[in-house]
Short mmCIF file of C-alpha atoms in Angstrom, two decimals:
data_model
loop_
_atom_site.label_atom_id
_atom_site.label_comp_id
_atom_site.label_asym_id
_atom_site.label_seq_id
_atom_site.Cartn_x
_atom_site.Cartn_y
_atom_site.Cartn_z
CA MET N 1 104.57 127.44 104.34
CA ASN N 2 103.19 125.55 107.33
CA ILE N 3 105.50 122.69 108.33
CA PRO N 4 103.46 119.57 109.16
CA LYS N 5 103.71 118.38 112.75
CA ILE N 6 103.94 114.62 113.10
CA ALA N 7 103.78 112.23 116.03
CA ILE N 8 105.72 108.97 115.52
CA LEU N 9 105.04 106.04 117.85
CA LEU N 10 108.04 103.78 118.47
CA ALA N 11 107.71 100.43 120.25
CA THR N 12 111.00 99.14 121.68
CA TYR N 13 112.29 95.95 123.21
CA ASN N 14 116.00 95.02 123.45
CA GLY N 15 116.86 97.17 120.47
CA GLU N 16 120.09 98.80 121.62
CA LYS N 17 122.03 97.50 118.59
CA TRP N 18 120.12 99.47 115.96
CA ILE N 19 117.94 102.02 117.81
CA THR N 20 120.32 104.97 117.34
CA ASP N 21 120.41 104.55 113.55
CA GLN N 22 116.61 104.27 113.50
CA ILE N 23 116.08 107.43 115.59
CA ASN N 24 118.63 109.40 113.56
CA SER N 25 116.87 108.49 110.33
CA ILE N 26 113.52 109.60 111.80
CA PHE N 27 114.83 113.00 112.77
CA ALA N 28 116.61 113.40 109.42
CA GLN N 29 113.18 113.80 107.74
CA VAL N 30 112.96 116.92 105.63
CA ASN N 31 110.35 119.71 105.86
CA VAL N 32 108.43 118.21 108.79
CA LYS N 33 108.47 118.65 112.57
CA ILE N 34 108.56 115.39 114.56
CA ASP N 35 107.89 114.32 118.13
CA LEU N 36 108.87 110.76 118.84
CA PHE N 37 106.81 108.80 121.40
CA VAL N 38 108.57 105.78 122.90
CA CYS N 39 107.06 102.92 124.88
CA ASP N 40 109.54 100.27 126.02
CA ASP N 41 108.44 96.72 126.75
CA GLN N 42 110.67 96.03 129.72
CA SER N 43 113.94 95.85 127.80
CA THR N 44 116.69 93.92 129.57
CA ASP N 45 119.50 95.48 127.52
CA ASN N 46 120.61 99.12 127.28
CA THR N 47 117.84 100.33 124.93
CA LEU N 48 116.36 103.06 127.16
CA ASN N 49 119.78 104.48 128.12
CA VAL N 50 120.78 104.64 124.47
CA ILE N 51 117.58 106.54 123.62
CA LYS N 52 118.11 108.94 126.56
CA LEU N 53 121.59 109.75 125.26
CA SER N 54 120.27 110.55 121.78
CA LYS N 55 121.09 114.01 120.43
CA HIS N 56 117.36 114.35 119.70
CA THR N 57 116.28 113.82 123.30
CA ASN N 58 114.38 117.11 123.43
CA CYS N 59 111.92 115.79 120.88
CA ILE N 60 111.50 112.36 122.47
CA LYS N 61 108.63 111.63 124.88
CA TYR N 62 107.89 108.51 126.85
CA ILE N 63 104.65 106.64 127.34
CA LYS N 64 104.96 104.66 130.52
CA HIS N 65 103.07 101.51 131.47
CA ASN N 66 102.97 99.10 134.36
CA ASN N 67 105.43 96.27 134.94
CA ARG N 68 103.47 93.74 132.86
CA ARG N 69 105.14 92.85 129.56
CA PHE N 70 103.21 93.32 126.33
CA ASN N 71 105.08 90.41 124.71
CA SER N 72 104.30 91.75 121.25
CA GLY N 73 104.84 94.88 119.25
CA ALA N 74 101.14 95.05 118.40
CA GLN N 75 100.03 95.22 122.03
CA ASN N 76 102.63 97.90 122.66
CA PHE N 77 101.32 99.99 119.73
CA PHE N 78 97.71 99.55 120.79
CA TYR N 79 98.69 100.75 124.28
CA MET N 80 100.42 103.82 122.85
CA ILE N 81 97.46 104.68 120.60
CA ASN N 82 95.16 104.32 123.60
CA ASN N 83 97.26 106.58 125.84
CA ILE N 84 98.74 109.25 123.59
CA ASN N 85 97.37 112.74 123.83
CA LEU N 86 96.37 113.92 120.34
CA LEU N 87 97.59 117.43 121.05
CA ASN N 88 98.13 119.47 117.87
CA TYR N 89 99.57 116.97 115.42
CA ASP N 90 98.70 116.90 111.71
CA TYR N 91 99.77 113.30 111.10
CA PHE N 92 100.59 110.12 113.00
CA GLY N 93 102.85 107.20 112.14
CA PHE N 94 104.61 104.19 113.52
CA SER N 95 108.26 103.09 113.68
CA ASP N 96 110.06 99.85 114.34
CA GLN N 97 113.25 100.02 116.32
CA ASP N 98 115.71 98.70 113.70
CA ASP N 99 114.80 100.06 110.24
CA LEU N 100 116.19 102.98 108.28
CA TRP N 101 114.04 105.76 106.76
CA LYS N 102 114.77 107.75 103.61
CA GLU N 103 114.92 111.45 104.40
CA ASN N 104 111.80 112.17 102.31
CA LYS N 105 109.68 109.26 103.64
CA LEU N 106 107.15 111.34 105.56
CA LEU N 107 107.04 114.28 103.13
CA GLU N 108 106.24 112.01 100.17
CA ALA N 109 103.57 110.21 102.23
CA ILE N 110 101.92 113.53 103.00
CA LYS N 111 101.98 114.53 99.34
CA LEU N 112 100.26 111.29 98.31
CA LEU N 113 97.66 111.51 101.10
CA LYS N 114 96.72 114.97 99.89
CA LYS N 115 96.78 114.03 96.20
CA LYS N 116 94.50 110.99 96.71
CA ASN N 117 92.40 112.62 99.43
CA CYS N 118 93.03 109.71 101.78
CA ASP N 119 93.34 109.36 105.56
CA TYR N 120 95.62 106.29 105.52
CA TYR N 121 98.90 105.64 103.69
CA SER N 122 101.37 102.76 103.44
CA SER N 123 104.12 101.99 100.97
CA SER N 124 106.37 99.47 99.35
CA PHE N 125 109.80 99.02 100.95
CA LYS N 126 113.23 97.48 100.59
CA ALA N 127 114.16 94.53 102.75
CA PHE N 128 117.87 94.41 103.58
CA TRP N 129 120.18 91.92 105.24
CA GLN N 130 123.45 92.25 107.12
CA ASP N 131 125.38 90.75 104.17
CA GLY N 132 124.40 93.79 102.10
CA ASN N 133 121.67 92.17 100.05
CA LYS N 134 118.52 94.22 99.32
CA LEU N 135 115.17 93.24 97.88
CA TYR N 136 112.43 95.60 96.65
CA ILE N 137 109.03 94.52 97.98
CA ASN N 138 106.22 95.94 95.84
CA LYS N 139 102.92 96.35 97.76
CA ILE N 140 101.11 98.26 95.00
CA SER N 141 98.83 95.42 93.80
CA LYS N 142 95.24 96.61 93.36
CA GLN N 143 93.17 96.55 96.55
CA LYS N 144 90.39 93.97 96.45
CA GLU N 145 86.96 94.06 98.03
CA PHE N 146 87.86 91.70 100.92
CA ASP N 147 91.68 91.78 101.02
CA TYR N 148 91.71 93.50 104.43
CA ILE N 149 90.20 90.36 106.01
CA PHE N 150 93.21 88.29 105.00
CA GLN N 151 96.23 90.58 104.91
CA SER N 152 97.88 93.85 105.87
CA PRO N 153 99.04 96.40 103.27
CA GLY N 154 102.66 96.04 104.48
CA PRO N 155 104.72 96.87 107.55
CA GLY N 156 103.16 99.32 110.01
CA SER N 157 106.37 101.29 109.87
CA THR N 158 105.37 102.49 106.40
CA PHE N 159 102.02 103.85 107.70
CA LEU N 160 101.03 107.50 107.97
CA MET N 161 97.60 108.68 109.06
CA THR N 162 95.86 112.07 109.01
CA TYR N 163 94.61 113.60 112.26
CA ASN N 164 91.12 112.54 111.33
CA GLY N 165 92.11 108.96 110.51
CA PHE N 166 94.12 108.54 113.68
CA LYS N 167 91.49 110.23 115.91
CA ASN N 168 88.80 107.77 114.77
CA LEU N 169 91.15 104.81 115.13
CA LYS N 170 92.08 105.98 118.62
CA SER N 171 88.42 106.42 119.58
CA PHE N 172 87.69 102.83 118.52
CA ILE N 173 90.67 101.44 120.40
CA GLU N 174 89.79 103.38 123.55
CA LYS N 175 86.32 101.82 123.49
CA ASN N 176 87.51 98.31 122.64
CA PHE N 177 91.00 98.17 124.19
CA ASN N 178 90.32 95.04 126.27
CA ASN N 179 89.04 93.18 123.23
CA LEU N 180 92.32 93.58 121.34
CA LYS N 181 94.54 91.34 123.51
CA LYS N 182 94.62 88.51 121.01
CA ILE N 183 95.46 90.65 118.01
CA ILE N 184 99.12 90.20 117.12
CA SER N 185 99.42 92.51 114.11
CA HIS N 186 98.52 96.18 114.58
CA ASP N 187 99.18 96.87 110.88
CA TRP N 188 96.73 94.21 109.68
CA PHE N 189 94.12 95.30 112.26
CA ILE N 190 94.42 99.01 111.41
CA TYR N 191 94.08 98.22 107.69
CA ALA N 192 90.97 96.15 108.42
CA PHE N 193 89.56 98.94 110.62
CA ALA N 194 90.08 101.57 107.97
CA ARG N 195 88.79 99.55 105.00
CA SER N 196 85.80 98.14 106.83
CA ASN N 197 84.82 101.67 107.83
CA ASN N 198 85.06 102.90 104.22
CA TYR N 199 88.17 105.03 104.64
CA ASN N 200 90.31 105.50 101.58
CA TRP N 201 93.73 103.86 101.87
CA VAL N 202 96.54 104.63 99.42
CA ILE N 203 99.51 102.27 98.86
CA ASP N 204 102.63 103.84 97.43
CA GLU N 205 104.79 101.83 94.98
CA ASN N 206 107.86 103.82 95.99
CA PRO N 207 110.11 102.47 98.80
CA TYR N 208 111.14 104.99 101.45
CA LEU N 209 111.86 102.41 104.14
CA ASP N 210 114.75 99.96 104.46
CA TYR N 211 113.28 97.08 106.44
CA ARG N 212 116.05 95.32 108.36
CA GLN N 213 115.99 91.51 108.35
CA HIS N 214 117.64 89.58 111.18
CA ASN N 215 117.02 86.61 113.39
CA LYS N 216 115.23 88.72 116.01
CA ASN N 217 112.56 90.07 113.65
CA GLU N 218 109.13 89.58 115.23
CA ILE N 219 107.64 89.06 111.77
CA GLY N 220 110.00 89.66 108.86
CA VAL N 221 109.46 89.78 105.13
CA ASN N 222 107.50 87.17 103.24
CA LYS N 223 110.24 85.95 100.87
CA GLY N 224 112.06 82.66 100.60
CA PHE N 225 111.26 78.98 101.08
CA LYS N 226 111.53 79.09 104.89
CA SER N 227 109.11 82.02 105.05
CA TYR N 228 106.56 80.17 102.92
CA LEU N 229 106.85 77.07 105.09
CA ILE N 230 106.19 79.13 108.22
CA ARG N 231 103.09 80.69 106.63
CA LEU N 232 101.86 77.36 105.28
CA ASN N 233 102.17 75.89 108.75
CA ALA N 234 100.14 78.77 110.20
CA ILE N 235 97.44 78.09 107.63
CA LEU N 236 97.27 74.38 108.39
CA ASN N 237 97.46 74.61 112.18
CA GLY N 238 94.68 77.17 112.51
CA ASN N 239 96.67 80.17 113.63
CA TYR N 240 95.96 82.25 110.52
CA ALA N 241 92.24 81.47 110.66
CA PHE N 242 92.20 82.34 114.36
CA GLN N 243 93.55 85.84 113.64
CA ILE N 244 91.04 86.35 110.84
CA LEU N 245 88.15 85.44 113.09
CA GLU N 246 89.55 87.48 115.99
CA ILE N 247 89.91 90.63 113.86
CA ALA N 248 86.42 90.07 112.44
CA LYS N 249 85.00 89.75 115.96
CA CYS N 250 86.76 92.87 117.24
CA LEU N 251 85.50 94.90 114.27
CA SER N 252 82.02 93.29 114.24
CA LEU N 253 82.44 92.38 110.58
CA LYS N 254 79.33 90.89 109.01
CA ASN N 255 80.07 90.68 105.28
CA LYS N 256 79.43 87.56 103.27
CA ILE N 257 83.02 86.29 103.58
CA ILE N 258 82.87 86.31 107.38
CA LEU N 259 79.47 84.69 107.34
CA TYR N 260 80.82 81.87 105.16
CA LEU N 261 83.86 81.45 107.44
CA ARG N 262 81.63 81.25 110.51
CA LYS N 263 79.56 78.49 108.95
CA PRO N 264 81.96 76.55 106.72
CA ASN N 265 79.69 73.87 105.29
CA LEU N 266 80.37 72.47 101.82
CA LYS N 267 78.24 75.09 100.10
CA ASN N 268 79.91 78.02 101.92
CA LYS N 269 83.38 76.64 101.27
CA PHE N 270 82.52 76.57 97.56
CA LEU N 271 81.32 80.16 97.82
CA LEU N 272 84.54 81.15 99.58
CA ILE N 273 86.55 79.63 96.74
CA THR N 274 84.50 81.49 94.11
CA ASN N 275 85.32 84.77 95.92
CA ALA N 276 89.02 83.96 96.39
CA PHE N 277 90.22 86.49 93.80
CA GLN N 278 88.65 89.29 95.89
CA CYS N 279 90.51 88.17 99.05
CA ARG N 280 94.17 88.92 98.31
CA ARG N 281 95.73 91.73 96.31
CA SER N 282 98.30 89.58 94.50
CA PHE N 283 96.94 87.25 91.79
CA LYS N 284 99.40 84.55 92.82
CA GLU N 285 98.41 84.71 96.49
CA CYS N 286 94.76 84.19 95.58
CA PHE N 287 95.65 80.59 94.83
CA ILE N 288 97.11 80.30 98.32
CA ILE N 289 93.83 81.55 99.73
CA ILE N 290 92.01 78.88 97.76
CA ILE N 291 94.18 76.28 99.54
CA PHE N 292 93.33 77.99 102.85
CA PHE N 293 89.62 77.76 102.08
CA ILE N 294 89.92 74.06 101.15
CA PHE N 295 91.66 73.18 104.37
CA TYR N 296 89.88 75.73 106.58
CA ASN N 297 88.78 74.25 109.93
CA LYS N 298 86.75 76.57 112.13
CA ASN N 299 86.96 74.25 115.15
CA LEU N 300 90.77 74.26 114.96
CA ALA N 301 90.85 78.04 114.68
CA GLU N 302 88.58 78.48 117.71
CA LYS N 303 90.97 76.49 119.96
CA LYS N 304 92.80 79.80 120.38
CA LEU N 305 96.19 78.31 119.68
CA LYS N 306 99.32 80.34 120.34
CA THR N 307 99.32 82.52 117.23
CA LEU N 308 102.01 83.05 114.66
CA PHE N 309 101.12 85.97 112.41
CA ILE N 310 101.31 85.73 108.67
CA ASN N 311 102.69 88.95 107.19
CA ASP N 312 102.84 89.83 103.56
#
């Protein structure tokens, strides 16, 4: 049996506290061969030294960049995609620096990609906290016609892509790299790229990732009153709309939803509301999108405010 060869891209920044556990869980994957590509965003702690002392160092490669900070995980991932050599890998995935992977995470993803004949995969996951609490986050809701404009399918660390899917994504990023500087969620953008280009994307209901929650999370899980307040604020202050318009611009989207958003007169706002239930996967969240459409202000979005990404 041919053992799949997988490239995992790991973006790091001041992750010394959890990076060893993350790396060990990556290399504990069964029935696959892994090379781990690391790009560090000018960590000021001991992250790089911890990685270099890893027992898996022979399978760890480094993608170097200049002394300018990325200041976001998304920009780090875009840089890695742009600069990695495709070599002879069968699949490509992403990793955060502080999660834990089940040993069959990649193998089960490959099985489902083959079963569904897809090029892109993501999954449900379990959020966990330092106090021992865990929460299953189900991402399996049915994909809708326009959901990719308004949300990601889950954390990028659950993603796996075939060679073909990654090659075409990489080709797009190489050609448009300088246009991606205002994108602050690589997972949302990649989902929008794939869906808008008619690639099949499968979402797995099974959780093979333990998604660590702590006060240094760049995004974090969308649960709890505080999380909803943060996301509501992003809707009202224009940050969410700005990201939608920026992704649409980068991907040259021209469907009816984008056309309505670019010309939000009373008639088009009404049409947006009538299409709301095709704009989020969760039935409950479609009502939130209706609120977004009611309060949507294109002028506010175009002020290019400092963005705060809304994750699922």
